[in-house]
Coordinates of C-alpha atoms and ligand atoms in Angstrom, one line a residue:
X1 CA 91.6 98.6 78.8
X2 CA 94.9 96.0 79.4
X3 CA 95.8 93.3 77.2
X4 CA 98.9 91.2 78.0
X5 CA 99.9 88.5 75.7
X6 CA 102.6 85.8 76.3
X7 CA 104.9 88.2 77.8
X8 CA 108.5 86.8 78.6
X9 CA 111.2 89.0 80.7
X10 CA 114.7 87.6 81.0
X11 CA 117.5 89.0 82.7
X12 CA 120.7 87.5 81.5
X13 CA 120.0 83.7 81.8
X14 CA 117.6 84.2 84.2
X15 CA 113.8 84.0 82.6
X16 CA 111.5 86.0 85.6
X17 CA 108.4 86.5 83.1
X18 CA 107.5 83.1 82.0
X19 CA 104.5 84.0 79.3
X20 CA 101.9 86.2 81.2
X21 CA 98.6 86.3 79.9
X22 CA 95.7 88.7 81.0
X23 CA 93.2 91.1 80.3
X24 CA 91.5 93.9 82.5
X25 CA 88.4 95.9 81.6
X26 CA 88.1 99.4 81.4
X27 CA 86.7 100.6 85.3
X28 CA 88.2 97.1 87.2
X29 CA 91.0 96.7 89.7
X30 CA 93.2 93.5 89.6
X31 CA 95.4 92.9 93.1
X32 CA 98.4 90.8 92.2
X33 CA 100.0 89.2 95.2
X34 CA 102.8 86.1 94.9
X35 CA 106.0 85.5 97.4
X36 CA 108.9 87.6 97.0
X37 CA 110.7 86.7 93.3
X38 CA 107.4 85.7 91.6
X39 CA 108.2 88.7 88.9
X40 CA 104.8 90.9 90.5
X41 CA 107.5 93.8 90.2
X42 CA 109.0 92.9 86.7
X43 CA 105.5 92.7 85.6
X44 CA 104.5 96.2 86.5
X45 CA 107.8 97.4 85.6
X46 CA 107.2 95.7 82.0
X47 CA 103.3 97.4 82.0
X48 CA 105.2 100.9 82.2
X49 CA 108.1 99.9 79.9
X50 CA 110.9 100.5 82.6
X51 CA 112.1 97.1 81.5
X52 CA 111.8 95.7 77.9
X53 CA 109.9 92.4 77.7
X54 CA 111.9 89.8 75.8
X55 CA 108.7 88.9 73.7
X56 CA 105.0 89.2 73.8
X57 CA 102.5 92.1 73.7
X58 CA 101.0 94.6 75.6
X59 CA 98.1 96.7 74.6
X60 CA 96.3 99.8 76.7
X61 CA 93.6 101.6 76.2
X62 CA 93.5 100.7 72.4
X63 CA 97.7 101.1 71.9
X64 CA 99.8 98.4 71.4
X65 CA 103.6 97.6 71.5
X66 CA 104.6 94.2 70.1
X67 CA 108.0 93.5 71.9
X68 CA 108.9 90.4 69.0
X69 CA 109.8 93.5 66.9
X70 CA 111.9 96.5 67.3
X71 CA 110.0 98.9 69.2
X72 CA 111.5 102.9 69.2
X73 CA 111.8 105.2 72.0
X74 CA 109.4 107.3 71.1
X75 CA 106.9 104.6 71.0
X76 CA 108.0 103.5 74.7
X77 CA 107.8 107.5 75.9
X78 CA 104.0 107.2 74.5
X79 CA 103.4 104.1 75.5
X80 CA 104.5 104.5 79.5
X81 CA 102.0 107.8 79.1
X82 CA 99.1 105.6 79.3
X83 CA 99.8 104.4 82.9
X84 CA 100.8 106.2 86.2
X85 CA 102.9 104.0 88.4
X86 CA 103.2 104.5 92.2
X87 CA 106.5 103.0 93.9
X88 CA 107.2 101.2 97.2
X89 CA 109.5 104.0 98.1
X90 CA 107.8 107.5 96.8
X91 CA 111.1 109.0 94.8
X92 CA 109.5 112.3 95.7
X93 CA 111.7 115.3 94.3
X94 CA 113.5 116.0 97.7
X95 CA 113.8 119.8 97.0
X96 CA 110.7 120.6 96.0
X97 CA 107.1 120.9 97.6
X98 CA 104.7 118.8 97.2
X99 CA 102.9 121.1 94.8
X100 CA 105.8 121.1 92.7
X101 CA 105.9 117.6 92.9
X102 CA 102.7 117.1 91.4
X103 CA 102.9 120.0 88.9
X104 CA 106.3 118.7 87.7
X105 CA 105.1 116.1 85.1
X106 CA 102.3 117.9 83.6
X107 CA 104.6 121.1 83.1
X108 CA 108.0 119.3 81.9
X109 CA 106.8 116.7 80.1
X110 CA 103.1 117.6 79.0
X111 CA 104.2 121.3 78.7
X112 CA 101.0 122.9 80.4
X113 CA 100.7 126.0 81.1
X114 CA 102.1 126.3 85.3
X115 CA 99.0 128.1 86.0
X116 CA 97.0 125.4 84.5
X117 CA 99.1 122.8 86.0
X118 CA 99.4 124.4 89.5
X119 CA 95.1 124.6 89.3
X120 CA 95.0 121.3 88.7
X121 CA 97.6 120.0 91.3
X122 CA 95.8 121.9 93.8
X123 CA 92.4 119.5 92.9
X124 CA 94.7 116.1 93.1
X125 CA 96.2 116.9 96.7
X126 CA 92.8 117.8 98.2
X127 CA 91.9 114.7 96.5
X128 CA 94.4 113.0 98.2
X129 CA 93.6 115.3 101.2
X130 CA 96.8 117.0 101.6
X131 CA 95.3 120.6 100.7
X132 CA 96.8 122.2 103.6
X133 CA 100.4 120.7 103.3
X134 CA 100.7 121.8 99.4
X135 CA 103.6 123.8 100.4
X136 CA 105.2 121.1 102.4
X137 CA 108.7 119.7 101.3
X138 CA 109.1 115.8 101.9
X139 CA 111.0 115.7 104.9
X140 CA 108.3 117.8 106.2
X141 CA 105.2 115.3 105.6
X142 CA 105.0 111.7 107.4
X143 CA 105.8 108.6 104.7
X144 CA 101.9 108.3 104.2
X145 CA 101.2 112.0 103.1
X146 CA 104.5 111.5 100.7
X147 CA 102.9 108.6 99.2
X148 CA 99.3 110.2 99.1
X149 CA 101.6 113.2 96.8
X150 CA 103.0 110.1 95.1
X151 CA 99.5 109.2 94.3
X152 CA 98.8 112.8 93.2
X153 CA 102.2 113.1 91.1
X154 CA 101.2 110.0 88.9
X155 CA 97.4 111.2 88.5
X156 CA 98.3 114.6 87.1
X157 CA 99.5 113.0 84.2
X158 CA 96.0 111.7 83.5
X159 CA 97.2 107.9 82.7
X160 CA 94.2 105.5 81.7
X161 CA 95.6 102.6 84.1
X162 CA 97.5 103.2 87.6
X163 CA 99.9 100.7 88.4
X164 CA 100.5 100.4 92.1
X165 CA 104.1 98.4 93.6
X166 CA 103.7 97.3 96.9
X167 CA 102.6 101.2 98.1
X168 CA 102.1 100.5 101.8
X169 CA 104.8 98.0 102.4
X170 CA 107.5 100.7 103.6
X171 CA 105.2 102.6 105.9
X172 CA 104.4 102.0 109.5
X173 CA 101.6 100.3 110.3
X174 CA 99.5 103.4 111.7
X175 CA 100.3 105.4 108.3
X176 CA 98.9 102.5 106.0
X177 CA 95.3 103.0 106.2
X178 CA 95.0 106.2 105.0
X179 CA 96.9 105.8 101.8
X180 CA 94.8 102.3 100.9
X181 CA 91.7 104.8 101.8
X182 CA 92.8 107.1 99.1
X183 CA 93.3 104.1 96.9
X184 CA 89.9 102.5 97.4
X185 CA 88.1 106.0 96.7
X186 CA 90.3 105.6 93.3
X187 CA 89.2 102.5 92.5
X188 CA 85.5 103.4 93.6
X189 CA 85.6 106.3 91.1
X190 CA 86.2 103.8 87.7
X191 CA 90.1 104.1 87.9
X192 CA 91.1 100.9 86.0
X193 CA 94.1 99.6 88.5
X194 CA 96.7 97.0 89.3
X195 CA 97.8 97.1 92.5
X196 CA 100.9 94.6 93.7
X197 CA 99.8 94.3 97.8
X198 CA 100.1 92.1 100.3
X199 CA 97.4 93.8 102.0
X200 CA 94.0 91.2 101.8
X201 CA 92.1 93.2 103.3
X202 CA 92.7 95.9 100.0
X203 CA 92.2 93.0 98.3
X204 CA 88.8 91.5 99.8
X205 CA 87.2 94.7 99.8
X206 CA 88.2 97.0 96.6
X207 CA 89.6 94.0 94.2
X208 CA 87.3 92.5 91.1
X209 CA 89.8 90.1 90.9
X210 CA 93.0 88.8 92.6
X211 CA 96.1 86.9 90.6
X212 CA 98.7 84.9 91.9
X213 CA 101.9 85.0 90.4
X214 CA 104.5 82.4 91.1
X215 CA 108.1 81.4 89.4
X216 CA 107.1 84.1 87.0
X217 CA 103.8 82.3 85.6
X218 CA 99.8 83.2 86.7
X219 CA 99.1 80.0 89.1
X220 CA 95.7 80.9 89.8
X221 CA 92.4 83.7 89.3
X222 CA 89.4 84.6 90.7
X223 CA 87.5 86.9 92.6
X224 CA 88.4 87.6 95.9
X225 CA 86.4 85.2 97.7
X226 CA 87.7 82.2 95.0
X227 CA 91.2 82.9 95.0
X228 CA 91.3 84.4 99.0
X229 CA 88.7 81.8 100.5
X230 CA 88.7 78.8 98.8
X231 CA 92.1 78.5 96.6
X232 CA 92.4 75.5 94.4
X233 CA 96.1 75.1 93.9
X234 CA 97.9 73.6 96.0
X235 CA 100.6 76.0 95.8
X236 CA 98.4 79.5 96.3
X237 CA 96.9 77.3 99.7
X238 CA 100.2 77.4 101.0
X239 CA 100.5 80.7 100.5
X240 CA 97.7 82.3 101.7
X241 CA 98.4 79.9 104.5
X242 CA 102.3 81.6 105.0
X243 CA 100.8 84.9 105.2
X244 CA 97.7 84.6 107.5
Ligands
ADP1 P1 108.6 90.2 93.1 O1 108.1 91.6 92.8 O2 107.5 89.2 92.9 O3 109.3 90.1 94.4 P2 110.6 90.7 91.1 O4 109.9 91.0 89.8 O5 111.1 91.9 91.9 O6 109.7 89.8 92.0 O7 111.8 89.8 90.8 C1 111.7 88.5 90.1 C2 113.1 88.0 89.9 O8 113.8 88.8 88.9 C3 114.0 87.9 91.1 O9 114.7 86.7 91.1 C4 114.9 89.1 90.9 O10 116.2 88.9 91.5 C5 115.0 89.1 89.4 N1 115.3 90.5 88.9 C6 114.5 91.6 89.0 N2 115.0 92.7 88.4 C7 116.2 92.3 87.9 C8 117.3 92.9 87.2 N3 117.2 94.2 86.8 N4 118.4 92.2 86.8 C9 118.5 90.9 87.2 N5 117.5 90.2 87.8 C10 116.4 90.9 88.2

């Protein structure tokens, strides 16, 4: 479903995407976790074509865009189609519900019929189990029911991949568990997803496999009990070891 090869990002002098190499099958969800500056953001950010890699390529879901030559907008609008990213903070559209929300994408950009769209909104917040706040605006809903609409907003545009940044780091601690709930049932229905997280527990039970990123290069693999239980580098031990 994702291929990545030698991808390089450089802002200005800086080089944060030091040739990033990966594949995920179709159906699988990859956690990505790394200290702060490791370029997990500048990855995603790169998946969904918000930032330009310097070099390398990037295929999904049997599309690819090969940043060593000129690539056009239109290719990029195309290309970001494929994936469905969900933010640390949820950019919801402050002056609209969160049906509108949802149904925003699919009308404006996929030009669906509002009828058609507003059906299938309707589907994605009970999936999300926000049926009964579809006529909520943002301020109204608590910061995990505006990231479960987040969630919603980025599935209505029927991407292949969803790419996940940090979703749960900005909510309190009580409001966590039910957006990683919605996330796991997701993943549990063949969703193929990367999810940036510092939550292990996300990782232990829903990942196939867990990266770590550091100094903008993939230090180490595995499944969750390699990579979470019994690291091999020296520099993922002290890590895990930080964050326990
Ligand atoms: P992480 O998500 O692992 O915390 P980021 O991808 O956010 O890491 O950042 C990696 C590095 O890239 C950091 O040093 C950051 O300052 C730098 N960086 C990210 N975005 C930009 C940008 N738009 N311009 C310049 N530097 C950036």
């Amino acid at each position: 479903m994702i291929s990545v090869q030698g991808l390089y990002k450089q802002f200005g002098d800086i080089e944060v995407l030091k040739g990033i190499d990966i594949t995920v099958e179709k159906g699988k969800v990859v956690v990505i976790i790394g200290p702060s500056g490791s370029g997990k953001t500048t990855f995603l950010r790169c998946l969904n074509v918000l930032e330009t890699p310097t070099k390398g390529k990037i295929s999904i879901a049997n599309r690819q865009l090969d940043f060593s030559k000129p690539v056009t907008k239109r290719e990029i609008h195309e290309f970001r189609r494929l994936t469905g990213m969900v933010f640390q903070s949820y950019n919801l559209f402050p002056h609209m519900t969160a049906l509108e929300n949802v149904m925003e994408g699919p009308v404006t950009v996929k030009r669906e019929k509002k009828e058609h769209a507003r059906e299938k909104a309707m589907e994605l917040l009970a999936k999300v189990g926000l049926r009964d706040k579809a006529h909520h605006y943002p301020f109204q809903l608590s910061g995990g029911q505006q990231q479960r609409v987040g969630i919603a907003r980025a599935l209505a545009m029927e991407p292949e991949v969803m790419l996940f940044d940090e979703p749960t780091s900005a909510l309190d601690p009580e409001l966590v568990g039910e957006v990683l709930k919605v996330m796991k049932s997701l993943a549990n229905e063949g969703m193929t997803m990367i999810v940036v997280t510092h939550e292990m527990r996300f990782a232990k039970e829903v990942a196939d496999e867990v990266i770590f990123m550091d100094g903008g290069v993939i230090v180490e693999r595995g499944t969750p009990d390699q990579l979470l239980v019994a690291p091999q580098n020296e520099r993922t031990k002290r890590f895990l070891q930080l964050i326990r």
